[in-house]
Tab-separated table of N, CA and C in Angstrom:
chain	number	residue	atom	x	y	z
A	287	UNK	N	5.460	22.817	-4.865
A	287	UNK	CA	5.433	23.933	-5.792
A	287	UNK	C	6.760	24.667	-5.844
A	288	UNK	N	7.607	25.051	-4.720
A	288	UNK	CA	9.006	24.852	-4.632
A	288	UNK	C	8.544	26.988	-4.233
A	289	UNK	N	7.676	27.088	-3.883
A	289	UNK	CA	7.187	28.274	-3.229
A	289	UNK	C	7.734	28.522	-1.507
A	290	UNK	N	7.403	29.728	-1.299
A	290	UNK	CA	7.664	29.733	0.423
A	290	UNK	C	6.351	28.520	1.045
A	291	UNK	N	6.553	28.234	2.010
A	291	UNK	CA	5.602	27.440	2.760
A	291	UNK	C	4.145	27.657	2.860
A	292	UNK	N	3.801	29.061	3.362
A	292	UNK	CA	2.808	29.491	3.236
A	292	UNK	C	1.816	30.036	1.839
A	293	UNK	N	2.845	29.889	0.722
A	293	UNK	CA	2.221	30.036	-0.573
A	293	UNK	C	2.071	28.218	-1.027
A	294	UNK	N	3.080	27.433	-0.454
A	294	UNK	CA	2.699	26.207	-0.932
A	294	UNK	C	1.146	25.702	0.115
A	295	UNK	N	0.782	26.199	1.080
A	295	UNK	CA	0.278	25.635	1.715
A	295	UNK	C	-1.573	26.586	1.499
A	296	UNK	N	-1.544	27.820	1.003
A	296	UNK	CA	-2.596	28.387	0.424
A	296	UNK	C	-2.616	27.570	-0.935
A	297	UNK	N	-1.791	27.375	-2.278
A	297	UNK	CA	-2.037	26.418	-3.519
A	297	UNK	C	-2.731	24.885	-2.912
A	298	UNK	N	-2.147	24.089	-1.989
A	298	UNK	CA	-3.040	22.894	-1.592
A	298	UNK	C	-3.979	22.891	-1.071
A	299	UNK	N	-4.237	24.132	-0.323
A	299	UNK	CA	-6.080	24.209	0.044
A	299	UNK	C	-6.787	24.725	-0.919
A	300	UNK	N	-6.200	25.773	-1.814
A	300	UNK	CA	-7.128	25.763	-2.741
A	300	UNK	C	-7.636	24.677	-4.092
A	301	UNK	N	-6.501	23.584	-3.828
A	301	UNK	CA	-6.553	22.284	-4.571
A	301	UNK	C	-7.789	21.584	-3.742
A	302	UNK	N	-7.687	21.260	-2.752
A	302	UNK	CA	-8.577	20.976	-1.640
A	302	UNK	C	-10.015	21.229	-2.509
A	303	UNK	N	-9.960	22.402	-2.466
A	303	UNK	CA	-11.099	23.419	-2.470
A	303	UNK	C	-11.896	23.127	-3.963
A	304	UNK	N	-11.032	22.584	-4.615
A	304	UNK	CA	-11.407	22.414	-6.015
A	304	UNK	C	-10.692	23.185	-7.652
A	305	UNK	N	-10.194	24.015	-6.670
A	305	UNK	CA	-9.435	25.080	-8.112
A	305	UNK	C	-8.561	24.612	-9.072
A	306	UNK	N	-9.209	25.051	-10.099
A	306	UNK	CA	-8.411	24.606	-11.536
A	306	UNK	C	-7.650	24.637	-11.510
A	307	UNK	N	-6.603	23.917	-12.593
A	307	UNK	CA	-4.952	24.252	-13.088
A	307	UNK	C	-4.372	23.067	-12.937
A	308	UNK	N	-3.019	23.376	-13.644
A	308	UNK	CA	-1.890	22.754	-13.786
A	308	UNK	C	-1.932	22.194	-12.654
A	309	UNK	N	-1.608	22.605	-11.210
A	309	UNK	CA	-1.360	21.766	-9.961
A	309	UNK	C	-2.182	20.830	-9.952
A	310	UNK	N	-3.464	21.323	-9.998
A	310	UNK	CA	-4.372	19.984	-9.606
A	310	UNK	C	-4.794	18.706	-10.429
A	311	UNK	N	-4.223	19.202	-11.636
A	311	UNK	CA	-4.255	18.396	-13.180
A	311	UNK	C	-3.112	17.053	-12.861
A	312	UNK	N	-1.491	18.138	-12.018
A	312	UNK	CA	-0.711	17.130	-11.584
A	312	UNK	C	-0.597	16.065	-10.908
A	313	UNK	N	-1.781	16.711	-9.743
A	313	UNK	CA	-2.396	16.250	-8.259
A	313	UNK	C	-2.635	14.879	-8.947
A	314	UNK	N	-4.322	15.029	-9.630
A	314	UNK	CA	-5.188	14.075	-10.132
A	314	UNK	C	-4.297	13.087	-11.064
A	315	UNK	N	-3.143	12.972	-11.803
A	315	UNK	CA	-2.422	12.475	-12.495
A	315	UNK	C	-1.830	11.615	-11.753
A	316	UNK	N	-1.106	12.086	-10.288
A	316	UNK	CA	-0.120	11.431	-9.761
A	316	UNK	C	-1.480	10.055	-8.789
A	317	UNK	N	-2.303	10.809	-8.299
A	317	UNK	CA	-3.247	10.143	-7.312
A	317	UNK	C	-4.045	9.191	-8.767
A	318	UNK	N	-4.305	9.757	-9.802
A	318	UNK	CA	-4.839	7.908	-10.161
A	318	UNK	C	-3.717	6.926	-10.492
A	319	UNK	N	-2.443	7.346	-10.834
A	319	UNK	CA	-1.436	6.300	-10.815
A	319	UNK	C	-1.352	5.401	-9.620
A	320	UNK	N	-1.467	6.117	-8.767
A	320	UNK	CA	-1.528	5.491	-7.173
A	320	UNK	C	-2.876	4.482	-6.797
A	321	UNK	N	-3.934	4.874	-7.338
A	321	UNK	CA	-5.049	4.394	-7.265
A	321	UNK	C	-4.666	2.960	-8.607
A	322	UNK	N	-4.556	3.131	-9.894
A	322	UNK	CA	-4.265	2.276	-10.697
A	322	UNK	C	-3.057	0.804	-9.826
A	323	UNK	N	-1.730	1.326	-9.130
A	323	UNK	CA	-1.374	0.428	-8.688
A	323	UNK	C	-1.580	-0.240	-7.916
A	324	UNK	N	-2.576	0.497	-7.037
A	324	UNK	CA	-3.125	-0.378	-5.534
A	324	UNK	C	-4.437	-1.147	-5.877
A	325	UNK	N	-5.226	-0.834	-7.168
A	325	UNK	CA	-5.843	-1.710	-7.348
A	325	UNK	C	-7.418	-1.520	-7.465
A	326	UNK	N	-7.595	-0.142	-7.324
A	326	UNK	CA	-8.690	1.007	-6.892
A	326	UNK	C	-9.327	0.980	-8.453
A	327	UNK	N	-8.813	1.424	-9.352
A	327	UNK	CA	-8.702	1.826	-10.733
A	327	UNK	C	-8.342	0.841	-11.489
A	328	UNK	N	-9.234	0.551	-12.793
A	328	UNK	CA	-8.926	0.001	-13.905
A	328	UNK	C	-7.884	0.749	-14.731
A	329	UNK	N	-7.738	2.084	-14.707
A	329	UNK	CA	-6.911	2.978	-15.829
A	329	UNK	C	-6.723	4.353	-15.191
A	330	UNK	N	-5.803	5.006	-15.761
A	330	UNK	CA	-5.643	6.101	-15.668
A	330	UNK	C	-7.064	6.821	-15.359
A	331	UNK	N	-7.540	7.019	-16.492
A	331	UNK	CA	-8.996	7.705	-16.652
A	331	UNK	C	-10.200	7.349	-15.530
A	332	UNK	N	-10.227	6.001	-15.188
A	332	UNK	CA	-11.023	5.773	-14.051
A	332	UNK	C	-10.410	6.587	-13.197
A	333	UNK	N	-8.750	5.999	-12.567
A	333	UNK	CA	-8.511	7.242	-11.262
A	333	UNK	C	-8.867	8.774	-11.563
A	334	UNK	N	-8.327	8.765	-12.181
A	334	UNK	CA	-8.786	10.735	-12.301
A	334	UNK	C	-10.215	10.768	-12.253
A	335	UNK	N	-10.793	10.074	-12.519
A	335	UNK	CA	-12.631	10.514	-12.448
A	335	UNK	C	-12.826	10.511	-10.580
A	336	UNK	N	-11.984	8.804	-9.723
A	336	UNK	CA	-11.992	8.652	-8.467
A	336	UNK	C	-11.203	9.825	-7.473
A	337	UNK	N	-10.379	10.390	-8.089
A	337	UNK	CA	-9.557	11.559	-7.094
A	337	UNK	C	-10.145	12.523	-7.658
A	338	UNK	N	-10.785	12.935	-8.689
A	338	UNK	CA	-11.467	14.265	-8.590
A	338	UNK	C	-13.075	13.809	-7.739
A	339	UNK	N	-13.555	13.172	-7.997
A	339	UNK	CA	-14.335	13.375	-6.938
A	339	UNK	C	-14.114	13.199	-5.698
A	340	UNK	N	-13.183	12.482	-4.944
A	340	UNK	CA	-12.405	12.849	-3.752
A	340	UNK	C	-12.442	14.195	-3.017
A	341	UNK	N	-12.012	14.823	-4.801
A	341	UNK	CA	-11.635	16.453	-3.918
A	341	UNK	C	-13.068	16.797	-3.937
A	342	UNK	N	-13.512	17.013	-5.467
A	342	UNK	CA	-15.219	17.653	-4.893
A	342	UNK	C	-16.013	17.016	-4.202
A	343	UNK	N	-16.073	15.723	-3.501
A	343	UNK	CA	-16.827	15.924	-2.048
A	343	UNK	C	-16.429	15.989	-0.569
A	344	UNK	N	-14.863	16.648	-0.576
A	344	UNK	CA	-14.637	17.129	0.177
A	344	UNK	C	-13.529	15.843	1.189
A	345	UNK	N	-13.996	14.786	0.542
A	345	UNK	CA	-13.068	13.756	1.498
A	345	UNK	C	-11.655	13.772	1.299
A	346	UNK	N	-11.029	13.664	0.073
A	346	UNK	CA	-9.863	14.307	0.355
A	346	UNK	C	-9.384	15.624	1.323
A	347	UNK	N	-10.210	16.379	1.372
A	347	UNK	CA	-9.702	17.293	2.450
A	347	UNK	C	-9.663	16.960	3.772
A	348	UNK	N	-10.948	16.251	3.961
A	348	UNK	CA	-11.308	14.881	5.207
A	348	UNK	C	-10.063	14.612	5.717
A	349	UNK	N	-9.593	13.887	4.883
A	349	UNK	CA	-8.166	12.784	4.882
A	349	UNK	C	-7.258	13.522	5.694
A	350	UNK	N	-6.844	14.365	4.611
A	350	UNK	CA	-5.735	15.607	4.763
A	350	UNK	C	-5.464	16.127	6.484
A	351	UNK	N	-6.937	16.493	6.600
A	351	UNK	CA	-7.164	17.115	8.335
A	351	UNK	C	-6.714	16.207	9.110
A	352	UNK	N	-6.999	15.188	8.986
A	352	UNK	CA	-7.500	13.757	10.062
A	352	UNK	C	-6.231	13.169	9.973
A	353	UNK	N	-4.942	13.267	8.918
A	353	UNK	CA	-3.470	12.830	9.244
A	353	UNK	C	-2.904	13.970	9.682
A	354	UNK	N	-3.093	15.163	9.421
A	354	UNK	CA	-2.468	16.576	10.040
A	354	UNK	C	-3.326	16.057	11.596
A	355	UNK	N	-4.182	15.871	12.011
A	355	UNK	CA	-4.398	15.613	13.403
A	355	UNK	C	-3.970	14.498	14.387
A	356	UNK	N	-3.790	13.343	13.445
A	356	UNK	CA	-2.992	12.614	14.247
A	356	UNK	C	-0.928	12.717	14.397
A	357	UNK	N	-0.636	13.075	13.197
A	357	UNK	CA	0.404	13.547	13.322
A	357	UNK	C	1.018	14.570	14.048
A	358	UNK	N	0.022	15.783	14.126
A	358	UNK	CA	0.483	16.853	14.962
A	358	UNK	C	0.783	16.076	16.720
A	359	UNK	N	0.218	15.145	16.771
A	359	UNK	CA	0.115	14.333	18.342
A	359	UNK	C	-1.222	15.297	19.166
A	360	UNK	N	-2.020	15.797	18.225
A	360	UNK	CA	-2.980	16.703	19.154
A	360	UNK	C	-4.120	15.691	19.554
């Protein structure tokens, strides 16, 4: 977001969380391209249907925790 840290890091939990907007419009844009090349997704439109529900059932946030936990080395 090009914010202080702690404002970038309240905008991605509330992406997490589900909240509208531009960011998460970007989010879902960039993550079905990603999904389309790896093979996940037939199209654009399929990924975005697969990463928004990601976020609304919470497994993307899943994810998120569970590499912040192995990375931290905790």
């Amino acid at each position: 977001l090009g914010g202080l840290p702690d404002e970038n890091a309240a905008a991605f939990s509330a992406l997490l969380d589900g909240a509208p907007g531009a960011y998460r419009d970007a989010v879902l844009l960039n993550a079905a391209a990603a999904l389309v090349i790896a093979g996940k997704a037939n199209d654009l439109k399929e990924g975005v249907e697969i990463a928004a529900e990601s976020i609304a059932s919470g497994a993307a946030r899943a994810k998120v925790e569970g590499l912040a936990h192995v990375t931290s080395g905790s």
